[in-house]
CSV table of C-alpha atoms and ligand atoms in Angstrom, one decimal:
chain,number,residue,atom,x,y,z
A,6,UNK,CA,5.1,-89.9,29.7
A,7,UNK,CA,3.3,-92.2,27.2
A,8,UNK,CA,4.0,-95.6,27.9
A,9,UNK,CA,4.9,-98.1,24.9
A,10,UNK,CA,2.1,-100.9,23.9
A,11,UNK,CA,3.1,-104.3,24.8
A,12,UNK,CA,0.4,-106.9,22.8
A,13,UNK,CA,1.2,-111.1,23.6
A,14,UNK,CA,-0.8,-114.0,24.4
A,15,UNK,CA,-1.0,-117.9,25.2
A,16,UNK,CA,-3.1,-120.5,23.7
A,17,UNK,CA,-5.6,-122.2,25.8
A,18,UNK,CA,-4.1,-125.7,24.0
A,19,UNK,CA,-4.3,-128.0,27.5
A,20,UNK,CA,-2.7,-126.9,30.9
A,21,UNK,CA,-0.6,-123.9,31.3
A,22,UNK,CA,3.0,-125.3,32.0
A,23,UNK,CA,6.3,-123.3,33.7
A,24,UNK,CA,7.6,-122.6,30.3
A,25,UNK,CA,4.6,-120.6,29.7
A,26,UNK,CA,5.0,-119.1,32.6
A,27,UNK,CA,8.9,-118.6,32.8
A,28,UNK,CA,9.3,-117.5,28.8
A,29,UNK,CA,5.9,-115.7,28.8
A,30,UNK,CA,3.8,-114.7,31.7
A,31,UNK,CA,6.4,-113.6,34.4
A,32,UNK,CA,7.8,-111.1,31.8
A,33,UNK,CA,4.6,-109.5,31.6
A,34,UNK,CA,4.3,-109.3,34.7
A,35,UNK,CA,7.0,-106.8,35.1
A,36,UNK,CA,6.0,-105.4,31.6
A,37,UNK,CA,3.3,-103.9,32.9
A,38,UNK,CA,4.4,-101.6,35.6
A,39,UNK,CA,6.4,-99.8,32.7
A,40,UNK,CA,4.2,-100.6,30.0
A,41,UNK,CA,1.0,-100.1,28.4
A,42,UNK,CA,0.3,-103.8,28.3
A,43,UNK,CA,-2.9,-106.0,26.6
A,44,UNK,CA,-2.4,-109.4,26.8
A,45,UNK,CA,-5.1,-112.1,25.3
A,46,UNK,CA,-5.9,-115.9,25.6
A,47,UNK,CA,-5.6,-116.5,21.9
A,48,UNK,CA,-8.0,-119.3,21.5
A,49,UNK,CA,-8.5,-118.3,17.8
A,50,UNK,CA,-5.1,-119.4,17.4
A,51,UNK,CA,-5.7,-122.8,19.8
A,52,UNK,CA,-8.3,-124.4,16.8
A,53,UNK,CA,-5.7,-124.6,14.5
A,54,UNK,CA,-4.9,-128.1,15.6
A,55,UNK,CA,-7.2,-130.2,16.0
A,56,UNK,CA,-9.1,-129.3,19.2
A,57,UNK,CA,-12.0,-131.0,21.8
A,58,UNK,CA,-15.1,-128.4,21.3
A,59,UNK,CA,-16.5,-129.5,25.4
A,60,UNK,CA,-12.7,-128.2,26.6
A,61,UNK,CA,-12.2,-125.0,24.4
A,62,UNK,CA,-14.4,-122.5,27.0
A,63,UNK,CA,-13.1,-123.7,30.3
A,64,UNK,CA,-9.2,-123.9,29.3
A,65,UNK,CA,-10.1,-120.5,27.9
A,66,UNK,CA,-11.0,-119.4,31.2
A,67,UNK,CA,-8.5,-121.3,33.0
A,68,UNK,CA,-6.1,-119.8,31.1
A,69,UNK,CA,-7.3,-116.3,31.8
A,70,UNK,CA,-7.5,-116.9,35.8
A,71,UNK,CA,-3.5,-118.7,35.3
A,72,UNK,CA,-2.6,-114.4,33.8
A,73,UNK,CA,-4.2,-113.3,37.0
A,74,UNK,CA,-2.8,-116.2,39.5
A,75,UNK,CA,0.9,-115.3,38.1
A,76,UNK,CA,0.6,-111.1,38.8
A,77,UNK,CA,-1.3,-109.4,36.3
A,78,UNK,CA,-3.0,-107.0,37.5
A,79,UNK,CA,-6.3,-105.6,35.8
A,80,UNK,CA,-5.5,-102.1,37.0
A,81,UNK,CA,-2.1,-101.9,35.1
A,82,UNK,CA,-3.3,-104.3,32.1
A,83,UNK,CA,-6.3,-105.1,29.4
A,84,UNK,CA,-7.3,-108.8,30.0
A,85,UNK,CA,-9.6,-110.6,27.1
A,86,UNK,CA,-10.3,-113.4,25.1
A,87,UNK,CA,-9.1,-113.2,21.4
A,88,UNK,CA,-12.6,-114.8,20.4
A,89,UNK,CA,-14.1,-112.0,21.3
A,90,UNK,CA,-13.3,-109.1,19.2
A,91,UNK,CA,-14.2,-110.1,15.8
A,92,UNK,CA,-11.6,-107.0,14.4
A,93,UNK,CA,-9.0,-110.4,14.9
A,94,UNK,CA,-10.8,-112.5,12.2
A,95,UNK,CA,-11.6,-109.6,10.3
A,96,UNK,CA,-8.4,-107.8,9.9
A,97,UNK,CA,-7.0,-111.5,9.4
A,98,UNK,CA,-8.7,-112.3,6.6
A,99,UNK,CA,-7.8,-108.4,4.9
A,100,UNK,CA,-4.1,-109.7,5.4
A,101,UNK,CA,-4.8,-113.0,4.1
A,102,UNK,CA,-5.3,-111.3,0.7
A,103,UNK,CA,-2.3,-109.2,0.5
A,104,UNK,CA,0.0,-111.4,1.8
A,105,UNK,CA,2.0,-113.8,-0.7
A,106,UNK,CA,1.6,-117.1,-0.4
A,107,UNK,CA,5.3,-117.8,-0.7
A,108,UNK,CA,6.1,-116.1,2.8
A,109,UNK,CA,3.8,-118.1,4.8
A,110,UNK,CA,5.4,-121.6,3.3
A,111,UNK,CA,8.7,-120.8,4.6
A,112,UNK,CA,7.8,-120.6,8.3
A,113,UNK,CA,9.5,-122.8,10.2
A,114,UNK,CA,6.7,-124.0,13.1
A,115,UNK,CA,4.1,-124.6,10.3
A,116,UNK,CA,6.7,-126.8,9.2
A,117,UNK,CA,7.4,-128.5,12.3
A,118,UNK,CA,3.2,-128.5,13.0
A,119,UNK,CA,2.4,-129.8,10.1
A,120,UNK,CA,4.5,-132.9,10.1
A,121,UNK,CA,2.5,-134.0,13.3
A,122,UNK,CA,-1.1,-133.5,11.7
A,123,UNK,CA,-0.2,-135.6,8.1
A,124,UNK,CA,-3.5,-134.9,5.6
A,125,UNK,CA,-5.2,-132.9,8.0
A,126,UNK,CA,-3.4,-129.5,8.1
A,127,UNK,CA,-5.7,-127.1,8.1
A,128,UNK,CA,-5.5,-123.7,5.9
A,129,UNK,CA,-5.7,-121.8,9.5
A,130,UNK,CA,-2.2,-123.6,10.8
A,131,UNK,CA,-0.5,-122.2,7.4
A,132,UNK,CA,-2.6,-118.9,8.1
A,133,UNK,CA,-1.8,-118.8,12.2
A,134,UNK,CA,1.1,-116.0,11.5
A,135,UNK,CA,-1.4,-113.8,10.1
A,136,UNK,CA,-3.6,-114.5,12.3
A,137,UNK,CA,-0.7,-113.2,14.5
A,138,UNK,CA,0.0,-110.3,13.0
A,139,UNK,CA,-3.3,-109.2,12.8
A,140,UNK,CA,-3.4,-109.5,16.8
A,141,UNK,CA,-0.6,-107.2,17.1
A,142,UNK,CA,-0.8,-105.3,14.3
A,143,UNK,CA,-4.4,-104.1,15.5
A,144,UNK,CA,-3.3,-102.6,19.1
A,145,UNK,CA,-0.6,-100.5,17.2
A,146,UNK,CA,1.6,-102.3,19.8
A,147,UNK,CA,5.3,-100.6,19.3
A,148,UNK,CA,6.6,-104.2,21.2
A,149,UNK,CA,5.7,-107.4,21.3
A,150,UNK,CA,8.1,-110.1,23.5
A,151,UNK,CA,9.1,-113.2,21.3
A,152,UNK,CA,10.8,-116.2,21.9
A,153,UNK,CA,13.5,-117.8,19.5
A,154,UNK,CA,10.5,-119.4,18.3
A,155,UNK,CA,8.1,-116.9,17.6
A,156,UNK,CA,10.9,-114.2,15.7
A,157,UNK,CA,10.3,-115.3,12.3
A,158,UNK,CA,6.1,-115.0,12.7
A,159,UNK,CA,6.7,-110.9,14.4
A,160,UNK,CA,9.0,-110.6,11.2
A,161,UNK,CA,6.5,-111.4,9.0
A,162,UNK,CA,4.4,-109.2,10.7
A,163,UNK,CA,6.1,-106.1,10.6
A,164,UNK,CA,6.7,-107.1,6.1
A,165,UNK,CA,2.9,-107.4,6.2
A,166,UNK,CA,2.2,-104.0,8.2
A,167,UNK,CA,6.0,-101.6,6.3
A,168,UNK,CA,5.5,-103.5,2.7
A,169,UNK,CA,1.9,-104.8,2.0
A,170,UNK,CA,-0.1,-102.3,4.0
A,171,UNK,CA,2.1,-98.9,4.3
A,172,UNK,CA,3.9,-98.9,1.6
A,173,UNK,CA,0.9,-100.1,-0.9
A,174,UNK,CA,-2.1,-98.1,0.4
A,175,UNK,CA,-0.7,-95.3,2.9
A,176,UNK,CA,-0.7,-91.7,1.7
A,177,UNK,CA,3.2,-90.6,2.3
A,178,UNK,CA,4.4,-90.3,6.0
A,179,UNK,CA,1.0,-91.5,6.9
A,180,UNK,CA,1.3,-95.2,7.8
A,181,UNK,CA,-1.7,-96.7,8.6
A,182,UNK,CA,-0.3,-99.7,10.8
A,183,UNK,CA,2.4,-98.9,13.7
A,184,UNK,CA,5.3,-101.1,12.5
A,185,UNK,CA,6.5,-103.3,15.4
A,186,UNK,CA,9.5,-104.1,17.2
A,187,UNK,CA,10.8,-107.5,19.1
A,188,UNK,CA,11.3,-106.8,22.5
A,189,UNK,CA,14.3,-109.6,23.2
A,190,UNK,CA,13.6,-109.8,27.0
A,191,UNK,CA,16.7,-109.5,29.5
A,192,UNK,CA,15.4,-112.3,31.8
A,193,UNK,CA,14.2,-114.3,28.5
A,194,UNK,CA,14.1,-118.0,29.7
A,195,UNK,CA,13.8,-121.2,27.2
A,196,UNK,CA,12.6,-124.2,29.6
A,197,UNK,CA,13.0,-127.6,27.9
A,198,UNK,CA,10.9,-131.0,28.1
A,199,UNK,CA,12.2,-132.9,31.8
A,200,UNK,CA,12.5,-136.2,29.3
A,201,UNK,CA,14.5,-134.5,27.4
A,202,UNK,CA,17.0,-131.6,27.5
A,203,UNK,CA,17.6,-130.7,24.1
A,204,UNK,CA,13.7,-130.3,23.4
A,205,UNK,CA,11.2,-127.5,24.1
A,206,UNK,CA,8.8,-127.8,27.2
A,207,UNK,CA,5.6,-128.4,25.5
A,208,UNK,CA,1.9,-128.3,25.6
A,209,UNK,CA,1.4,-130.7,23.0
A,210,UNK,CA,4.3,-132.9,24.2
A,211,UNK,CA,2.1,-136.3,24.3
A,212,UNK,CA,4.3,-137.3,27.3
A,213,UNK,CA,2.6,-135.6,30.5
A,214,UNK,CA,6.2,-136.3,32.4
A,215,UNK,CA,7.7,-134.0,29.8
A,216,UNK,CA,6.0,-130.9,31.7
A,217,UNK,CA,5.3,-129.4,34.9
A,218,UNK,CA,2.0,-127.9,34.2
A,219,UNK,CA,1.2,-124.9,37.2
A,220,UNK,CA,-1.7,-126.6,38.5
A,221,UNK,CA,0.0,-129.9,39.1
A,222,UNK,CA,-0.6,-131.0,43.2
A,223,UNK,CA,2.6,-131.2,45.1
A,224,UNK,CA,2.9,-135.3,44.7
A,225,UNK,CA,2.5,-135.1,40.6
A,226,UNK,CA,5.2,-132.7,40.6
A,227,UNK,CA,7.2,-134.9,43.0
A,228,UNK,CA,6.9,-138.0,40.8
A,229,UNK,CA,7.6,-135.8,37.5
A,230,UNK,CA,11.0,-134.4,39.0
A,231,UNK,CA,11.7,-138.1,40.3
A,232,UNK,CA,10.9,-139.6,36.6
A,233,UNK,CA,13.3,-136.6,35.0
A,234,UNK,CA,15.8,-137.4,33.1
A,235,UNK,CA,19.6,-137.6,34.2
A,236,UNK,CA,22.7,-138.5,33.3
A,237,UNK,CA,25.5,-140.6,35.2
A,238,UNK,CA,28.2,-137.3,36.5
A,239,UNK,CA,28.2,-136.3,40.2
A,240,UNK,CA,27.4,-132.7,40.4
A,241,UNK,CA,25.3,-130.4,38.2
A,242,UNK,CA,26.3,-127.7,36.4
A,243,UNK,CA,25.6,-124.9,33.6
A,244,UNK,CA,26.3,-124.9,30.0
A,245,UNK,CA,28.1,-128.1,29.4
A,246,UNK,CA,26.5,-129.2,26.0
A,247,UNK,CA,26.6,-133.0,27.1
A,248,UNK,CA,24.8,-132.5,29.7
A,249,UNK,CA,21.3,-130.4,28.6
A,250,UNK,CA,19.4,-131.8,30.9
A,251,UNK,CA,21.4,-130.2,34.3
A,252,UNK,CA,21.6,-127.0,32.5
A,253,UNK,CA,17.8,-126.8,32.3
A,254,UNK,CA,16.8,-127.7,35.7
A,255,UNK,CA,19.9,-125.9,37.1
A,256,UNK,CA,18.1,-122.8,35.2
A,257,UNK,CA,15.2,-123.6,36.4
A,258,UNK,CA,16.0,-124.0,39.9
A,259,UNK,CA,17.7,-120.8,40.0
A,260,UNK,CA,14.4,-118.7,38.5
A,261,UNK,CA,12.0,-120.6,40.7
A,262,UNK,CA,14.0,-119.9,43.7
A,263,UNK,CA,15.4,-116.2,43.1
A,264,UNK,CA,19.2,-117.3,43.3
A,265,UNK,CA,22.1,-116.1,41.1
A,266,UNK,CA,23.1,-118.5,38.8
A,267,UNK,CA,26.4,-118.4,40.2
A,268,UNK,CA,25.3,-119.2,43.9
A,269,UNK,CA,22.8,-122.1,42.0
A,270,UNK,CA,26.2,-123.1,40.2
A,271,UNK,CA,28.2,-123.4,43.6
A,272,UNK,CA,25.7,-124.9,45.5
A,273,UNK,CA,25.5,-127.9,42.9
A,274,UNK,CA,28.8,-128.7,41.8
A,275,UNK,CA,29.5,-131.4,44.4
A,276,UNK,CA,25.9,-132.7,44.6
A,277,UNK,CA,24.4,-135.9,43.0
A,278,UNK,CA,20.8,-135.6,41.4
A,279,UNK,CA,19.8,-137.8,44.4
A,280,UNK,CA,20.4,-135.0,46.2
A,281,UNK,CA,19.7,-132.5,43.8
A,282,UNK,CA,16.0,-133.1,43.1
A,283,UNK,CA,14.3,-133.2,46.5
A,284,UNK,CA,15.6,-129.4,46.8
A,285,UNK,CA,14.3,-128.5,43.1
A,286,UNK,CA,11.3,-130.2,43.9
A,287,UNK,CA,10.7,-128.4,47.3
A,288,UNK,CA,11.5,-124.9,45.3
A,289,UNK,CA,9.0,-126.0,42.8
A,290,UNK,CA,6.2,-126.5,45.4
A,291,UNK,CA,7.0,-123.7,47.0
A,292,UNK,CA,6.7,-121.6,44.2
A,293,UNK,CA,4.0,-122.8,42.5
A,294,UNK,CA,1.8,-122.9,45.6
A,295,UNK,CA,0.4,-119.4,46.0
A,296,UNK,CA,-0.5,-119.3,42.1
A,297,UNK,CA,-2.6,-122.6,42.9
A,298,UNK,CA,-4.3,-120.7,45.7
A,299,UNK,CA,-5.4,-117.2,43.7
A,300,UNK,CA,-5.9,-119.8,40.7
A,301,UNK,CA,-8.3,-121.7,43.1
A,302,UNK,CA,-10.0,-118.1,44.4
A,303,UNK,CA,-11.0,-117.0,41.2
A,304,UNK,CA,-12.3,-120.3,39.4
A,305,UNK,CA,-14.4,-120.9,42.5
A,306,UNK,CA,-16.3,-117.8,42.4
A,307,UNK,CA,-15.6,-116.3,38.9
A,308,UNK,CA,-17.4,-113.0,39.1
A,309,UNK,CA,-14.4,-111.0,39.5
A,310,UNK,CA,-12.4,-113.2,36.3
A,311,UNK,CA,-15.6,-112.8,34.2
A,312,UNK,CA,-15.6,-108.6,35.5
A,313,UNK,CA,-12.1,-108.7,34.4
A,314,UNK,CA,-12.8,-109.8,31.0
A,315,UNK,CA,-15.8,-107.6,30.4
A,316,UNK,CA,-13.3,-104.5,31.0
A,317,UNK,CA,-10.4,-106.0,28.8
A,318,UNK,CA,-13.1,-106.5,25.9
A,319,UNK,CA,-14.2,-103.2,25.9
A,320,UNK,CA,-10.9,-101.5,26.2
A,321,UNK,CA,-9.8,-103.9,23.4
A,322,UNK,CA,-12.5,-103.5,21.3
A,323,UNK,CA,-12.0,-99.8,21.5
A,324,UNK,CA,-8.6,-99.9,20.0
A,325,UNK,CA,-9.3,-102.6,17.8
A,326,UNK,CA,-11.6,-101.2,16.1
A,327,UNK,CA,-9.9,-97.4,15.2
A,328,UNK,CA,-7.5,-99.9,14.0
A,329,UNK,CA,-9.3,-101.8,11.7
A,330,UNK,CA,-11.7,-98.7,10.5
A,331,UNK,CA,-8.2,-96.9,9.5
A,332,UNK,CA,-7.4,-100.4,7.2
A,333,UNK,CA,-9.9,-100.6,5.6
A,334,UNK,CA,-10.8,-96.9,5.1
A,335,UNK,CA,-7.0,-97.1,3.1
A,336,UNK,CA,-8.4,-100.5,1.1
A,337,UNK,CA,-11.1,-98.3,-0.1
A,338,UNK,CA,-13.8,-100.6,1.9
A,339,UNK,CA,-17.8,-99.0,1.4
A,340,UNK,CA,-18.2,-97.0,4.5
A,341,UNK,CA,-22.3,-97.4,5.4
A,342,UNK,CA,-24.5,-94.7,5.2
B,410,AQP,N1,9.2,-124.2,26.8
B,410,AQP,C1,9.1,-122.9,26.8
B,410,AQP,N2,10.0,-122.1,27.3
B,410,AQP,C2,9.8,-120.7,27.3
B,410,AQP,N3,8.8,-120.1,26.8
B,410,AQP,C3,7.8,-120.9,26.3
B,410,AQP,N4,6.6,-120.6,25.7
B,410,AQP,C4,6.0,-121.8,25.3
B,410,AQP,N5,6.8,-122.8,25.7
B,410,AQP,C5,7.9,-122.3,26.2
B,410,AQP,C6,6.1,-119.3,25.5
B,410,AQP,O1,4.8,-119.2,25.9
B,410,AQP,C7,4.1,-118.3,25.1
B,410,AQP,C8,2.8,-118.9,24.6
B,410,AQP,O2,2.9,-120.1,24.0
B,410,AQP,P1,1.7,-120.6,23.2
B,410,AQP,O3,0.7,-121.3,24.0
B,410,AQP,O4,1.1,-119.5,22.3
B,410,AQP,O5,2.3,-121.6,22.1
B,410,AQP,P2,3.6,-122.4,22.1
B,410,AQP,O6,4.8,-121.5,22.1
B,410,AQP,O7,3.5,-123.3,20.9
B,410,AQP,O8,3.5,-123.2,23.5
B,410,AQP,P3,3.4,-124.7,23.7
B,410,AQP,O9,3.4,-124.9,25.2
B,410,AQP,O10,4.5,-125.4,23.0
B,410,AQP,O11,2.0,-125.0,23.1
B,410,AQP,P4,1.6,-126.0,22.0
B,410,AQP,O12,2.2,-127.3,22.4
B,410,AQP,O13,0.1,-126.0,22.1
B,410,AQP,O14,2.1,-125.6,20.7
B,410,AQP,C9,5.0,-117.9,24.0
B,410,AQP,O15,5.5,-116.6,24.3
B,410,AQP,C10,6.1,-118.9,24.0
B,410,AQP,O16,7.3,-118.4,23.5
């Protein structure tokens, strides 16, 4: 049976935290027994803010032995660095010009991004979600997992690839670009900021205590979970809309230790957080400990990450490519001699 074509990624933008992990990476981890699954560090997409050139090649790396630390496994899944097949830049810039401006102002993170960077927004923030699109649209992925956040950026990928590309330059029935679909994931998790409930866990957070990154030692996790907000009730539970903060780390507690929500629910309803964050700490540990090991393995002798690459750029570059040669065959591009 032909599997479908999963494409995602993570920016290297600092250290890889559990929302990454728990929103993103775990899913692809079980994405890609079932799945033909590619998944990039999409570092293009990181020097859209302002970025530190001496980090960019190690948190690139980094982020690439994190994919392989967490499960994925080179033998089910195409590894690689987005930098490193030009077709992304390339077919980007095609898009770029057929795209109307108008779409790209109304998307809500460029919004929310470019309020933080004042005069400095770059053209290539505004342009990230074509930048995006042009990732997916070049694997002729048929899913791509999305956050709440990222909906309206795969939406305006699949205009770019039904309205400006197929329906302006494809001969009928003959699309040139597979049209994608969301794949709204059953065990989707949304992990929010420990100093505050109501806000996304974030890279770019500027408050380190707002995130437990997965490389964190056992004692900065400790004093992050001791520093995380609380509020004054005795006993946690889910859902209650006052009372964000217990709903996250209740959610969190129940994904990093494999319980039901309803046993995590029953075993906290009497407890204080006194009481309470010792045991989400411990779980934490627990389960972050054998990604810090693998994560250790591979960094300290990185011939097997840099083999894994080398395979996931040639397997990407192969499909990329086709992909790009079938655009811009359509556009009416020279074709060499
Ligand atoms: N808090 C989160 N909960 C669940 N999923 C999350 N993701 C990010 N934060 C959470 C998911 O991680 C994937 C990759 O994210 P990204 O690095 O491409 O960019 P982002 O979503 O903007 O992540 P950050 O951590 O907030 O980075 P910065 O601060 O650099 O912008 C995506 O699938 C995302 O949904």
């Amino acid at each position: 049976m032909i599997q479908k074509r999963v494409l995602s990624g993570v920016q290297p933008t600092g250290s890889i935290h559990i929302g990454n992990w728990l929103g993103a990476i775990r899913n692809w981890v079980d994405l890609q027994d079932t799945h033909d699954t590619f998944v990039c560090v999409v570092d293009l997409h990181a020097i859209t803010v302002p970025h530190d050139p001496k980090k960019l090649a190690n948190e690139t790396l980094s982020t690439a032995a994190i994919y392989l630390a967490c499960g994925m496994d080179p033998k089910k899944c195409s590894i690689f660095i987005q930098s490193e097949i030009t077709a992304h830049s390339e077919l980007c810039w095609i898009l770029n010009c057929i795209t109307p401006l108008n779409w790209m102002e109304r998307m809500i993170q460029f919004k929310e991004k470019a309020i933080k960077q004042g005069d400095n927004v770059s053209i290539g923030l505004l342009d990230y979600p074509v930048l995006m699109a042009a990732d997916i649209l070049l694997y002729d992925s048929d899913l791509v997992p999305v956050g709440e956040d990222q909906k309206q950026h795969l939406e305006l990928a699949r205009d770019i690839a039904a309205q400006r590309i197929n329906a302006k330059f494809a001969k009928k029935d003959h699309p040139i670009l597979k049209v994608p679909q969301p794949l709204i994931l059953k065990n989707g998790a949304k992990i929010m900021s420990l100093t505050d409930g109501t806000k996304k866990m974030s890279k770019s957070d500027q408050n380190e205590n707002s995130r437990i990154s997965l490389l964190d030692s056992p004692d900065l996790i400790t004093k992050k979970i001791k520093k995380a907000k609380t509020d004054s009730e005795i006993g946690l539970e889910f859902n209650n809309p006052i009372r964000p903060e217990a709903n996250n780390l209740l959610n969190i507690y129940s994904i990093i230790s494999g319980k039901d929500p309803e046993d995590v629910a029953i075993e906290c309803k009497n407890i204080g957080w006194g009481k309470f964050k010792p045991l989400f700490t411990e779980a934490m540990i627990t389960a972050l400990s054998p990604i810090q090991n693998k994560y250790n393995d591979l960094m300290n002798d990185p011939y097997e990450l840099t083999n894994v690459l080398k395979e996931g750029k040639i397997k990407a570059e192969e499909v990329s490519q086709e992909t790009l040669k079938k655009v811009k065959n359509a556009l009416g591009f020279y074709k060499g001699s």
